[in-house]
Coordinates of C-alpha atoms and ligand atoms in Angstrom, one line a residue:
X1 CA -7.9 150.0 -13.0
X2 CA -5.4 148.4 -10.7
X3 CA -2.3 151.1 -8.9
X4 CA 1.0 151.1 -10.0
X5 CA 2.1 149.0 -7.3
X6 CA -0.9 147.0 -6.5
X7 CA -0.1 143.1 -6.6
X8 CA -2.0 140.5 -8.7
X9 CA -4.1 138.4 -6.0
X10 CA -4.2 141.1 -3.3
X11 CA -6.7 144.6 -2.3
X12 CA -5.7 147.0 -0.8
X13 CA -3.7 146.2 2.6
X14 CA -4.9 142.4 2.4
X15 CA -2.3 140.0 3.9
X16 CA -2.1 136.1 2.7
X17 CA -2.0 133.3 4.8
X18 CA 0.3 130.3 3.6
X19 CA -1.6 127.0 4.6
X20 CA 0.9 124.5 6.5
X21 CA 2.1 121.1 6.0
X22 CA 2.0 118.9 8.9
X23 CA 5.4 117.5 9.1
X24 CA 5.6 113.7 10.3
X25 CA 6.3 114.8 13.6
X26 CA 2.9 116.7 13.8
X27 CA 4.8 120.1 13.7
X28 CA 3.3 122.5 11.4
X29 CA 5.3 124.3 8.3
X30 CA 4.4 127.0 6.3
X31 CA 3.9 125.8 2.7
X32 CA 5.3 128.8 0.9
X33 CA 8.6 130.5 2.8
X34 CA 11.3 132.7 2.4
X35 CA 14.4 132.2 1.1
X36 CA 17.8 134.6 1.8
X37 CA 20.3 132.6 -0.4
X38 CA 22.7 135.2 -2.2
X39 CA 21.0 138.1 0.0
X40 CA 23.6 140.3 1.6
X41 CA 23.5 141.1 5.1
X42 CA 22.6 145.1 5.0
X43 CA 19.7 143.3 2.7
X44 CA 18.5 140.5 4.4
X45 CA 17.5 142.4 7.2
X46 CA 15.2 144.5 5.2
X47 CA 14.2 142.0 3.6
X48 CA 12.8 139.7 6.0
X49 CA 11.5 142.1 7.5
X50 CA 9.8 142.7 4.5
X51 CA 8.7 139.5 4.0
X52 CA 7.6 139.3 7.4
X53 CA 5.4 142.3 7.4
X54 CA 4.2 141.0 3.7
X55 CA 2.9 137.8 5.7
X56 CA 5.3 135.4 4.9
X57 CA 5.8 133.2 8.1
X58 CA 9.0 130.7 7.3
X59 CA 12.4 132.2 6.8
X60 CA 14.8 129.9 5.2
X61 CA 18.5 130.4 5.4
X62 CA 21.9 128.4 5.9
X63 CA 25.3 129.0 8.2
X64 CA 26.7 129.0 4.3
X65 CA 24.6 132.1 3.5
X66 CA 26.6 134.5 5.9
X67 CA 23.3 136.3 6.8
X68 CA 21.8 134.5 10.1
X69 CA 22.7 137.5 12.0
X70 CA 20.9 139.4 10.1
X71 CA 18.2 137.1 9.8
X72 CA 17.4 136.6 13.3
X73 CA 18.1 140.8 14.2
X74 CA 15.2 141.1 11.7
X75 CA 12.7 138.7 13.5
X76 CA 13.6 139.9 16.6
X77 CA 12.5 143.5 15.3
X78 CA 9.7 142.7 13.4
X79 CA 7.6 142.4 16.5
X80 CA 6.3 138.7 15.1
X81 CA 6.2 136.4 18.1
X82 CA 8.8 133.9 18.0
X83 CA 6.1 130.7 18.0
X84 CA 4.5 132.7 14.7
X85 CA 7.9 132.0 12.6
X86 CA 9.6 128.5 11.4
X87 CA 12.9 129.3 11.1
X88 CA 15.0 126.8 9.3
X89 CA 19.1 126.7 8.4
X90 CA 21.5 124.1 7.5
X91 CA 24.8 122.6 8.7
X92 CA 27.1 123.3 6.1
X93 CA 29.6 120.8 4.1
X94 CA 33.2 122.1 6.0
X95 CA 31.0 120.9 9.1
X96 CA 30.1 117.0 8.7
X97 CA 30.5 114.6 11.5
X98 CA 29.1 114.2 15.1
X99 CA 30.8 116.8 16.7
X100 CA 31.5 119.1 13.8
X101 CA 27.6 119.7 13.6
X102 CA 26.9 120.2 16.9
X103 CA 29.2 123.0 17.0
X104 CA 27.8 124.3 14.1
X105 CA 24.1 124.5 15.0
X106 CA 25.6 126.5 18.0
X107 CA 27.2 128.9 15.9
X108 CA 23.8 129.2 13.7
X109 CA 21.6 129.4 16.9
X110 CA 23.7 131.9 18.4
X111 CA 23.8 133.9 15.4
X112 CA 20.4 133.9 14.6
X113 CA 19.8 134.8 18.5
X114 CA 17.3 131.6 18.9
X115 CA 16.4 129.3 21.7
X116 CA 15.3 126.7 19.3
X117 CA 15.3 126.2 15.8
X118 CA 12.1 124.9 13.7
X119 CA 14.1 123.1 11.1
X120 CA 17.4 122.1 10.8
X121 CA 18.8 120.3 7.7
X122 CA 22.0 118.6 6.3
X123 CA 22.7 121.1 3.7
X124 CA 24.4 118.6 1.2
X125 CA 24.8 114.5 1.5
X126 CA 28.9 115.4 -0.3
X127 CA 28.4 111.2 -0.6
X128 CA 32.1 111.0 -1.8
X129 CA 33.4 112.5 1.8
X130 CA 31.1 109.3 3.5
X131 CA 30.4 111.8 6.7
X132 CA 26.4 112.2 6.4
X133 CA 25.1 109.6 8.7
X134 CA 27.1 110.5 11.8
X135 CA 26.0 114.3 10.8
X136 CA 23.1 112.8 10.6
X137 CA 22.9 111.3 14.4
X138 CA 24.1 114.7 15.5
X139 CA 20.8 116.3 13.8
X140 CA 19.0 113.8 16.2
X141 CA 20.4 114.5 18.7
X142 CA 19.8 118.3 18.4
X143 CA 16.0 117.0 17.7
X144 CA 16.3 114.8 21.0
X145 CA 17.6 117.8 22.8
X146 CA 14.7 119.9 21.9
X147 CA 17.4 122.5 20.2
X148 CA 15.4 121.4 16.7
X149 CA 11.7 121.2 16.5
X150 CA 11.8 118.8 13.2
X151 CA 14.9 117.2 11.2
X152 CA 15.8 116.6 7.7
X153 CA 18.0 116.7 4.7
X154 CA 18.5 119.0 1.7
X155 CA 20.0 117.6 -2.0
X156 CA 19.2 114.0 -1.1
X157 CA 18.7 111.4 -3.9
X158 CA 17.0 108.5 -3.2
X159 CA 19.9 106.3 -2.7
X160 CA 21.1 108.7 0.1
X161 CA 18.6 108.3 1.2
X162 CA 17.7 104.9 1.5
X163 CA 21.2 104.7 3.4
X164 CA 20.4 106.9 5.7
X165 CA 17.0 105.6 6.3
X166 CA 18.5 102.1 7.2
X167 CA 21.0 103.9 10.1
X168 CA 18.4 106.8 11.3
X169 CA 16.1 106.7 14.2
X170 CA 14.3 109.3 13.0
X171 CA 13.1 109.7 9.3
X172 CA 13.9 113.0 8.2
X173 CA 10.7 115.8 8.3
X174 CA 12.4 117.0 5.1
X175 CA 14.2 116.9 1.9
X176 CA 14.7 120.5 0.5
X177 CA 15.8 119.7 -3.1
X178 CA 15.9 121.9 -6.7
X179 CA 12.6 121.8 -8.4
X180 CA 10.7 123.7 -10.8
X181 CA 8.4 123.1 -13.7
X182 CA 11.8 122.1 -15.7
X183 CA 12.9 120.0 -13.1
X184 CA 10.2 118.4 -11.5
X185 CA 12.3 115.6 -9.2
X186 CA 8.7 113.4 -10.0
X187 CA 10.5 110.4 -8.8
X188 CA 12.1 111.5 -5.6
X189 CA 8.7 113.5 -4.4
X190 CA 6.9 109.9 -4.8
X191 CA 9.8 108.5 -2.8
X192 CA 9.6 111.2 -0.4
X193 CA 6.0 111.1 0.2
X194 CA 6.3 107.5 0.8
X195 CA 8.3 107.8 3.2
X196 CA 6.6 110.5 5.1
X197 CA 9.1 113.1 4.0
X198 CA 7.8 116.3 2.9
X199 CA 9.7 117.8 -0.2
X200 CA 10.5 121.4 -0.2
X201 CA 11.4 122.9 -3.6
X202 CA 14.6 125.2 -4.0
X203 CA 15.2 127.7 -6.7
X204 CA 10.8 127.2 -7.3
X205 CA 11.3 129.7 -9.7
X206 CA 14.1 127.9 -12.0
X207 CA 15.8 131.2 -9.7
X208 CA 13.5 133.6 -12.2
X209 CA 15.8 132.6 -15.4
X210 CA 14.3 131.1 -19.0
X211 CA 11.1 129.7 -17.2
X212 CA 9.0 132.8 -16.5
X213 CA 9.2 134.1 -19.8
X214 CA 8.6 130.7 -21.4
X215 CA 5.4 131.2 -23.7
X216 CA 3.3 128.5 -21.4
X217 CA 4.2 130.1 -18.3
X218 CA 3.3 133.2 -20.4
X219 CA -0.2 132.2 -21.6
X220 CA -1.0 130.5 -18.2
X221 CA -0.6 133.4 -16.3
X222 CA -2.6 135.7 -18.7
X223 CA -5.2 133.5 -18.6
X224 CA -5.6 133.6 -14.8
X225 CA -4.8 137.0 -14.9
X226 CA -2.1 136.6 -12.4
X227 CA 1.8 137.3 -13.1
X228 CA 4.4 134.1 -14.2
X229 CA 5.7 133.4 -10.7
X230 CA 2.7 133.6 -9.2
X231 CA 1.8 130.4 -11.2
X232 CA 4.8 128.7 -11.1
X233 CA 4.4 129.0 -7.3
X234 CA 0.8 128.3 -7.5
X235 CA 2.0 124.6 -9.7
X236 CA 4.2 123.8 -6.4
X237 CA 1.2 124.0 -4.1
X238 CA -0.8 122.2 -5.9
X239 CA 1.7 119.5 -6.4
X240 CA 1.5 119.5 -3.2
X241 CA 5.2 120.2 -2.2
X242 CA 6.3 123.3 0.4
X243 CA 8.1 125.6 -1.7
X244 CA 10.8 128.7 -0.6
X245 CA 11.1 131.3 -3.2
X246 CA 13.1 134.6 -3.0
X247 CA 13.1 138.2 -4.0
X248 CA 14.8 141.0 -2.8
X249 CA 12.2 143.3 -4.2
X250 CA 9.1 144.4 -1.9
X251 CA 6.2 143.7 -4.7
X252 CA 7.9 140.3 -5.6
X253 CA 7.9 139.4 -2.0
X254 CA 4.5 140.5 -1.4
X255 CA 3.4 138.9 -5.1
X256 CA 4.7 135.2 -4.2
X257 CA 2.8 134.8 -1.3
X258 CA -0.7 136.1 -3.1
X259 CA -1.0 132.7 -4.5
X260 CA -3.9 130.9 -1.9
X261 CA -7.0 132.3 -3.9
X262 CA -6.9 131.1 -7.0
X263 CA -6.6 126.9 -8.2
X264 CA -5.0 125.9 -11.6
X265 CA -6.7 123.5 -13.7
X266 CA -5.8 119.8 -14.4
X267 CA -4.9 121.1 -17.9
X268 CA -2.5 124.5 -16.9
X269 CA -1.0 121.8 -14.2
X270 CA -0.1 119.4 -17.1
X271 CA 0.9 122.5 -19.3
X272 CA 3.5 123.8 -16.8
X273 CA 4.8 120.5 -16.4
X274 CA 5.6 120.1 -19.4
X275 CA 7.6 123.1 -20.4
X276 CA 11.4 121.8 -20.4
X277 CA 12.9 118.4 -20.7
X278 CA 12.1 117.4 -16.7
X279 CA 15.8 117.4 -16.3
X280 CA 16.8 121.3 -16.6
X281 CA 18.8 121.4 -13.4
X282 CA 20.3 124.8 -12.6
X283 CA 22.2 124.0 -9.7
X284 CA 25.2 121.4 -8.9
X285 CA 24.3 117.8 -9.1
X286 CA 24.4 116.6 -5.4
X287 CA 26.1 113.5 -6.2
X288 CA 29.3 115.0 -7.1
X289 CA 29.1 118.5 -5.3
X290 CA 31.6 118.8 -2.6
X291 CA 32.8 122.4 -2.0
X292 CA 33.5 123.1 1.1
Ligands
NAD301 P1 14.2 131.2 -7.0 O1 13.7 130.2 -8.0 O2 13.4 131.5 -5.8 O3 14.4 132.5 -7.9 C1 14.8 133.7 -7.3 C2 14.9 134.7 -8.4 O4 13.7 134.8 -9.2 C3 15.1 136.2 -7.9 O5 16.4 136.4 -7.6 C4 14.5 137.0 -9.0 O6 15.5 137.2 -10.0 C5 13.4 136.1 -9.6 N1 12.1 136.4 -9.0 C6 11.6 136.2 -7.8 N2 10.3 136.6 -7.7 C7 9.9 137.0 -8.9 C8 8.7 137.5 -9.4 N3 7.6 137.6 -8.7 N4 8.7 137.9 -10.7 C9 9.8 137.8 -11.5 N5 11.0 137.3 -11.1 C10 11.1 136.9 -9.7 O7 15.7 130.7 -6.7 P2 16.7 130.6 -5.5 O8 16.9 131.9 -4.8 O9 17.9 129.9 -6.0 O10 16.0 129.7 -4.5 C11 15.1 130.1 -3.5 C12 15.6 129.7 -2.1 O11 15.8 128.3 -2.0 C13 17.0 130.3 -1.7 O12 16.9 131.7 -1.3 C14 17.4 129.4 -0.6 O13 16.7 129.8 0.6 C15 16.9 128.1 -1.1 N6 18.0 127.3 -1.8 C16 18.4 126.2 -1.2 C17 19.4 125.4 -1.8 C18 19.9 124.2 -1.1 O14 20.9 123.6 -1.5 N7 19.2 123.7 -0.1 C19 20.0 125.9 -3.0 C20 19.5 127.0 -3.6 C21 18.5 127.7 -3.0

């Protein structure tokens, strides 16, 4: 009979390994990563750590999240070597334009107490304030500079895309965008991958609302005798997509990551695919989102 707290996928003090995706710069990302959107402070620091401990080996965050100090005081505790983590965060909207972003990757490196960051991304395109492609030569520069091991973009659509292609020297590494079963952005990750963009999925869990208690996600799980998320995450993988969920809670954490020994079939793939309307976005539309 399994403990209280023991976690589907995992005995006893057994740690996963996320595989990596090789980015199209040959650098190396953790497919499943940590995300600290809507953590506090006090909590990120606990829970990265956390996470950390738990085996996780990305840590995905944002200047807009208010927690990079936090963030980079818990790697710096956690006695993981720096090379060991890929640490990514993103240049906010208030900070478009060439000399904007630089000054913001400064504020995020300093923050996060880094020499370097793994991934640095342009948080939103905001395509009605026109600003992205000279935020976008200021990423390559960063790139150029060695201050960013790899490059990309986050709540691109194609046709931002294909813009920025057309200017850029260097094709984005990635483009972090919402997906989950309900959404699953089929289009843009056939774009992306033709392109040599990886696609990362935000909110993987539909952010833990209707979709793990739908009755698929239900019987799926049951029948691999793992938990909802656990499946969800597991359809990301083998979609082939990098994928950053979140928890604040220490057996969530650890359960999301024990998803690397067991495979879905053809037929649960399908199944979970098909459980919403393929356009149940939960977050803004980035074609019109603009706060700043
Ligand atoms: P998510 O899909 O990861 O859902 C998180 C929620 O799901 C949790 O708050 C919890 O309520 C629930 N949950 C987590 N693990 C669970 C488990 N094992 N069992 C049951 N419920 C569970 O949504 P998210 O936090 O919106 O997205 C994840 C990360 O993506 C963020 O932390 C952030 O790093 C990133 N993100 C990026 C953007 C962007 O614009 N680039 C936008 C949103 C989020």
């Amino acid at each position: 009979m399994s403990q209280p707290n023991a976690v589907h996928g995992l005995r006893g003090d057994q740690i996963p390994v996320a595989p990596t995706i090789t980015l199209n710069n040959a650098v190396e990302m953790p497919q499943l990563g940590f995300g600290v959107f809507r953590i506090s402070p006090e909590q990120a620091s606990t829970c990265v750590r956390t996470a950390l401990q738990a085996g996780y080996r990305l840590v995905d965050t944002a200047a807009s999240y208010g927690n990079e100090a936090a963030v980079g005081e818990a790697l710096a505790s956690s006695g993981v070597r720096r090379e060991d983590v890929f640490v990514t965060t993103k240049v906010w909207n208030a900070d478009h334009g060439y000399d904007n972003t630089l000054r913001a990757f400064e504020t995020s490196r300093s923050l996060l107490g880094l020499d370097y960051l793994d991934l640095y991304l342009i948080h939103w395109p905001m395509p009605a304030r026109d600003m992205y492609l000279d935020t976008w030569r200021a990423l390559e520069r960063l790139y150029a500079d060695g201050l960013a091991r790899a490059i990309g973009v986050s709540n691109f659509a194609q046709r931002h895309l294909n813009r920025l292609l057309a200017a850029a020297n260097v094709v984005p590494a990635v483009n972090q965008v919402e997906m989950h079963p309900g959404f699953p952005q089929e289009a843009l990750r056939d774009f992306n991958r033709e392109h040599g963009i990886i696609t990362q999925a935000w909110s993987p869990l539909g952010q833990g609302k209707g979709l793990l208690a739908h009755p698929v996600v239900l019987e799926v799980a049951e029948r691999n005798g793992r938990t909802p998320a656990q499946v969800v995450l597991r359809w990301h993988i083998q979609a082939g997509v990098a994928a950053i969920p979140k928890s604040v809670a220490p057996q969530r954490i650890r359960e999301n990551l024990a998803i690397f020994d067991f495979a879905l079939t053809a037929a649960d793939m399908a199944a979970l695919s098909a459980v919403g309307s393929g356009q149940d976005r939960l977050g803004p539309d980035p074609e019109i989102f603009s706060v700043t």
